[in-house]
Short mmCIF file of C-alpha atoms in Angstrom, two decimals:
data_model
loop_
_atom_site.label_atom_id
_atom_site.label_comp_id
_atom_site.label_asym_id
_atom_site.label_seq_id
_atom_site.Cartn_x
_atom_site.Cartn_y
_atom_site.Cartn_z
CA UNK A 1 -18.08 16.91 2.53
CA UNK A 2 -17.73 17.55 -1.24
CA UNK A 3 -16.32 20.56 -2.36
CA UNK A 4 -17.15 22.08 -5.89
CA UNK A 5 -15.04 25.16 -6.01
CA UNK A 6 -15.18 27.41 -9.21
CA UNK A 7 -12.92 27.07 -11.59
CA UNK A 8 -10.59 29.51 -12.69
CA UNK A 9 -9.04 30.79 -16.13
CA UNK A 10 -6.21 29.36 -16.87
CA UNK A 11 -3.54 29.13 -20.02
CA UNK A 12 -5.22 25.83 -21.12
CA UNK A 13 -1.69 24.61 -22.53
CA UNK A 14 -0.08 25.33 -19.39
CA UNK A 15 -2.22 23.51 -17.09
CA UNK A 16 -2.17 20.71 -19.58
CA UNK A 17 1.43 20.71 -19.22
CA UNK A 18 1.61 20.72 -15.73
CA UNK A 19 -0.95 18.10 -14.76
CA UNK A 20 1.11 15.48 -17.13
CA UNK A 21 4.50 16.49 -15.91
CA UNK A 22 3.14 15.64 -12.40
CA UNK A 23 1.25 12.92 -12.94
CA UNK A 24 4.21 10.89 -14.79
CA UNK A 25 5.92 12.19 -11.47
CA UNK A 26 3.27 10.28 -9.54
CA UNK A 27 3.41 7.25 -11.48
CA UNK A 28 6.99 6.59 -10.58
CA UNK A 29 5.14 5.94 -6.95
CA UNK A 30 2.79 3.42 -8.12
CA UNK A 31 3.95 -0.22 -6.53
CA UNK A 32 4.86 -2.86 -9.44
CA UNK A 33 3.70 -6.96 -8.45
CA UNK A 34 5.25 -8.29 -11.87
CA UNK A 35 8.51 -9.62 -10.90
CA UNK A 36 6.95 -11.14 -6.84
CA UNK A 37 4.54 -13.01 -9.42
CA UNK A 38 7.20 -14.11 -11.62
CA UNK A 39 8.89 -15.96 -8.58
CA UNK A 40 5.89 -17.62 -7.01
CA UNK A 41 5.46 -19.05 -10.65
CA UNK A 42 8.89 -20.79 -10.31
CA UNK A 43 8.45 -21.46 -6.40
CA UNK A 44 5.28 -23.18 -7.71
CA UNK A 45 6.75 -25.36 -10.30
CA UNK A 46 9.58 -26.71 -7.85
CA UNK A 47 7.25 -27.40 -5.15
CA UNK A 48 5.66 -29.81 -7.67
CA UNK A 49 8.56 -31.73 -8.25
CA UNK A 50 8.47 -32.75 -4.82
CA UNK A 51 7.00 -35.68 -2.39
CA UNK A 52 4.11 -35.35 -0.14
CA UNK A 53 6.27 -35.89 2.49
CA UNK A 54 8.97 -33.89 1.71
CA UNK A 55 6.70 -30.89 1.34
CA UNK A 56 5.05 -31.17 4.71
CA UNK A 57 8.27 -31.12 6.48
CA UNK A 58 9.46 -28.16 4.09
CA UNK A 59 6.50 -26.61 5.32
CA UNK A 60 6.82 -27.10 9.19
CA UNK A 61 10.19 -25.86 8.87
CA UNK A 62 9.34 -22.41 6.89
CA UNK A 63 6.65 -22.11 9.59
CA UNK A 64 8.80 -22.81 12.75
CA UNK A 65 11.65 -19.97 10.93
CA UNK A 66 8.82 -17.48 10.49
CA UNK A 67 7.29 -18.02 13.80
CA UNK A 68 10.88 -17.77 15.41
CA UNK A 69 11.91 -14.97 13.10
CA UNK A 70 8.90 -12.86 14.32
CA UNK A 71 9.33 -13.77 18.07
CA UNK A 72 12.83 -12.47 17.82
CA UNK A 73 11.59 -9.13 16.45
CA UNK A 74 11.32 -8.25 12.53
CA UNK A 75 13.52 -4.87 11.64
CA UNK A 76 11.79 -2.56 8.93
CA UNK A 77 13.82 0.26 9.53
CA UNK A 78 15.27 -0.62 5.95
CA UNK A 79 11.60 -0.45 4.31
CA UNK A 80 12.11 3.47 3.90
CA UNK A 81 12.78 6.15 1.16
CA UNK A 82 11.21 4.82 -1.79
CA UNK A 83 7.94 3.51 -2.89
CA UNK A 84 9.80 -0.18 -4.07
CA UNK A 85 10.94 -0.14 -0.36
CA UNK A 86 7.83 0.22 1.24
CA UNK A 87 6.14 -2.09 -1.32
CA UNK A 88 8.97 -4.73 0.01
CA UNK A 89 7.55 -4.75 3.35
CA UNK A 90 4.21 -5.37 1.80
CA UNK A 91 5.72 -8.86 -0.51
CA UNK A 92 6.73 -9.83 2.84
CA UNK A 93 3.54 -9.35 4.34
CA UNK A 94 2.27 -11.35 1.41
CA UNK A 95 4.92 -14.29 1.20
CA UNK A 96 3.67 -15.19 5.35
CA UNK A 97 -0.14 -14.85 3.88
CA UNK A 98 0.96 -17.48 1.31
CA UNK A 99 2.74 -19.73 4.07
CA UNK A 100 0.03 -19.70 6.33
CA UNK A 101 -2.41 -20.50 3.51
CA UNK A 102 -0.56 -23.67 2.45
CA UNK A 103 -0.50 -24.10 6.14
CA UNK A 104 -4.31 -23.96 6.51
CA UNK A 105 -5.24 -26.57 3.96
CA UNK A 106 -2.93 -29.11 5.08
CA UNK A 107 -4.27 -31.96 7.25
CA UNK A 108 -1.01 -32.12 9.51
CA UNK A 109 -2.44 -30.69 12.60
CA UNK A 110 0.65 -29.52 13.52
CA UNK A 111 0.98 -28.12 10.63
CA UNK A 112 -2.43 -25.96 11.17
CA UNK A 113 -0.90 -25.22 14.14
CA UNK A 114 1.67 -23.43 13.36
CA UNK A 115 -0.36 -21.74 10.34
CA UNK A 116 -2.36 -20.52 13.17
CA UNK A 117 0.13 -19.24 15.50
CA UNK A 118 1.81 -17.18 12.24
CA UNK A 119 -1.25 -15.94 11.40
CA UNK A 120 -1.76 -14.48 14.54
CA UNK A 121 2.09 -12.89 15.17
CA UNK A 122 1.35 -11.84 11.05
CA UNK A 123 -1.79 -9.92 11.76
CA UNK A 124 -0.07 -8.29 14.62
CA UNK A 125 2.34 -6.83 12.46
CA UNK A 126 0.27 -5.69 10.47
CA UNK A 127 -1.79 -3.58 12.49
CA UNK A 128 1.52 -1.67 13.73
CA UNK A 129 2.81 -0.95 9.86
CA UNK A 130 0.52 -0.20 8.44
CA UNK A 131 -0.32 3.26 9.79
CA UNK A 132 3.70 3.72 9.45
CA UNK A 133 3.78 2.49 5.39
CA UNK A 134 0.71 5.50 4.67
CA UNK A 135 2.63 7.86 6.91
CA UNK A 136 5.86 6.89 4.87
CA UNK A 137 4.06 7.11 1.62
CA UNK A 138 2.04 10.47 1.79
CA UNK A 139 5.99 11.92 3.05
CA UNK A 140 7.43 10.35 0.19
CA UNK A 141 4.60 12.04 -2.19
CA UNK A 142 5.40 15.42 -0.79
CA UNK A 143 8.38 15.46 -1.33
CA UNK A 144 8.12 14.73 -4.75
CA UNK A 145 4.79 17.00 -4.98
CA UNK A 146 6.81 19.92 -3.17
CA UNK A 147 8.34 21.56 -6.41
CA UNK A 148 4.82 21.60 -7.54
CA UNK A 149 3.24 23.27 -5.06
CA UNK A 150 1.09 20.74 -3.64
CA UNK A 151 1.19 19.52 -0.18
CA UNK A 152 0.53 15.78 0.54
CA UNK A 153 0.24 14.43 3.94
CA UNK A 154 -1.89 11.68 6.14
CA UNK A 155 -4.28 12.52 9.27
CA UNK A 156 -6.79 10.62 11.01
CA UNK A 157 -6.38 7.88 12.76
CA UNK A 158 -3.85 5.42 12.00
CA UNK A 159 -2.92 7.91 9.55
CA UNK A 160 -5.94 6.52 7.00
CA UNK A 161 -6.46 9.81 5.05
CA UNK A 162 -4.51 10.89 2.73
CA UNK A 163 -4.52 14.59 1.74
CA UNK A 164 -3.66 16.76 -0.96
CA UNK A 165 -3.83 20.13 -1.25
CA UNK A 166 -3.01 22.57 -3.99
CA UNK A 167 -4.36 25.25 -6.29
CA UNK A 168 -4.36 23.01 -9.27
CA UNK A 169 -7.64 20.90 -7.43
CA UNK A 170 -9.64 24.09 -7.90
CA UNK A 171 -10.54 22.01 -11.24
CA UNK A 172 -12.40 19.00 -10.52
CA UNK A 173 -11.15 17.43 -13.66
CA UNK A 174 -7.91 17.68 -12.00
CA UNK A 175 -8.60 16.11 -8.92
CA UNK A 176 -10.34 12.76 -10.76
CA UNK A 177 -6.67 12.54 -13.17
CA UNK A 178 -5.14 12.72 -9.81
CA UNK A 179 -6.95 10.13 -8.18
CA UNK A 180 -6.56 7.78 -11.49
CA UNK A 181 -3.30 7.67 -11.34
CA UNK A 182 -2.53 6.70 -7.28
CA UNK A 183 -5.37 4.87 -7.04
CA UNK A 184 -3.29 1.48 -7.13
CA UNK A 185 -1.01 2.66 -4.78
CA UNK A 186 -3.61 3.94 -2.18
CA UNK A 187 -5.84 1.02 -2.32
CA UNK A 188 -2.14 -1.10 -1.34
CA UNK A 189 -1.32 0.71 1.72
CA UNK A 190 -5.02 0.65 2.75
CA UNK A 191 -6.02 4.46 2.74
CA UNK A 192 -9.66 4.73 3.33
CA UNK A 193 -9.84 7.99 2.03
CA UNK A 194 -8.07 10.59 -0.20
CA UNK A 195 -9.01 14.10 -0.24
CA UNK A 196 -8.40 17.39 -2.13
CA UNK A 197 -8.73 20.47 -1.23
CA UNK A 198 -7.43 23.41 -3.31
CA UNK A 199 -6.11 25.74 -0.64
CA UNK A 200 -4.92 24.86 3.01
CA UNK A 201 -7.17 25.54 5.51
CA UNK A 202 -10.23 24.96 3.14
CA UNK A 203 -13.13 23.30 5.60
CA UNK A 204 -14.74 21.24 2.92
CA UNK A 205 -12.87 18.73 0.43
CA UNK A 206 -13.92 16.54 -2.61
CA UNK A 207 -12.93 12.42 -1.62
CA UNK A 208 -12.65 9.27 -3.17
CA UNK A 209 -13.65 6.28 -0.39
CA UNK A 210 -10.48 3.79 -1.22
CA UNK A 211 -9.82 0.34 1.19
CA UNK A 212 -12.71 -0.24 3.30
CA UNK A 213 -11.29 -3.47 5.08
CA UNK A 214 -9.24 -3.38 8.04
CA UNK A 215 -5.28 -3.39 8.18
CA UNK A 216 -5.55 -6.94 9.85
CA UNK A 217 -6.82 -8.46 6.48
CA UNK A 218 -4.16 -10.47 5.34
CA UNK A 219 -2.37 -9.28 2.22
CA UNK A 220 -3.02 -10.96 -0.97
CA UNK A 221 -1.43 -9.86 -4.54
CA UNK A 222 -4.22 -10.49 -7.33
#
């Protein structure tokens, strides 16, 4: 449901103040893909200086370490605190998409093999963290919403909406800055929906629809 609650008089330098204080605040949460893309470049250019034949057994071998790597159990109790932490789970996420794709297109069957088999353990992953990154993210954003008096946290299930409440959404104009800003960041850790409400326990809410794919897509940086 979309709510259009009336807006209220405010000191218009105030307000202006406040929604750019917090919104720089909010930008410090916004994931950054430069330097990952940076070191595939390189990772790229070596690989080319290589044989056929040496790449293919490269290959087996990163898949057999990532298969056994996963079997033995992958700790992400480290992937906590800070947005650049949580987005690290996500590169890793994205360096076994990029194994398994080289995998894919080889024509060593045992090669697809393996690619397969990843895939699979990959996907399973994935499903289980990603309801824990969102929950991890909207707790981080509260925290650093708190002093601002506006709550953030993630419901539904596997934690796919995120909310935000405070008196400052009683201006739409508000809530769209908002949503500008941590768009980036909400469309990475797959929220489906954000939504504002300016007072807690308000029935209806304004929302943006965000990720509308499933958290066993595999994860790709553009």
């Amino acid at each position: 449901m979309i709510n259009k609650p009336k807006s209220k008089t405010k000191k218009g330098c105030l307000i202006t103040f406040l929604i750019v204080t917090i919104i720089i605040i909010i930008s410090t949460l916004i994931p950054n893909n430069d330097n990952k893309k940076q070191d595939l470049v390189k990772d790229d250019i070596k690989s080319s200086e290589k044989s056929e034949e040496q790449l293919n057994s490269d290959l087996k071998a990163q898949l057999e370490r990532e298969i056994k790597s996963i079997k033995e159990g992958v700790d992400f109790s480290s992937y906590s605190g800070t947005v650049e932490s949580l987005q690290s789970e996500l590169i890793l996420f994205n360096m076994w998409g990029i194994v398994i794709g080289k995998g894919e297109n080889s024509i060593d069957e045992e090669i697809k093999g393996l690619a397969a088999q990843l895939k699979n353990d990959v996907i399973q992953l994935q499903i289980k963290e990603f309801p824990i990154l969102r929950h991890k993210y909207a707790d981080i954003l509260n925290k650093k919403m708190w002093e601002h008096d506006i709550e953030v946290s993630a419901s539904g299930d596997k934690s796919k909406y995120l909310n935000l409440t405070g008196g400052i959404f009683a201006a739409n104009k508000n809530k769209k800055e908002y949503q500008e800003t941590i768009q980036e960041a909400l469309m990475m850790f797959r929220f489906s929906q954000s939504r504002y409400r300016w007072y807690k326990g308000e029935d209806e809410y304004t929302y943006w629809s965000i990720y509308e794919g499933k958290d066993s897509d595999m994860v790709t940086f553009e």
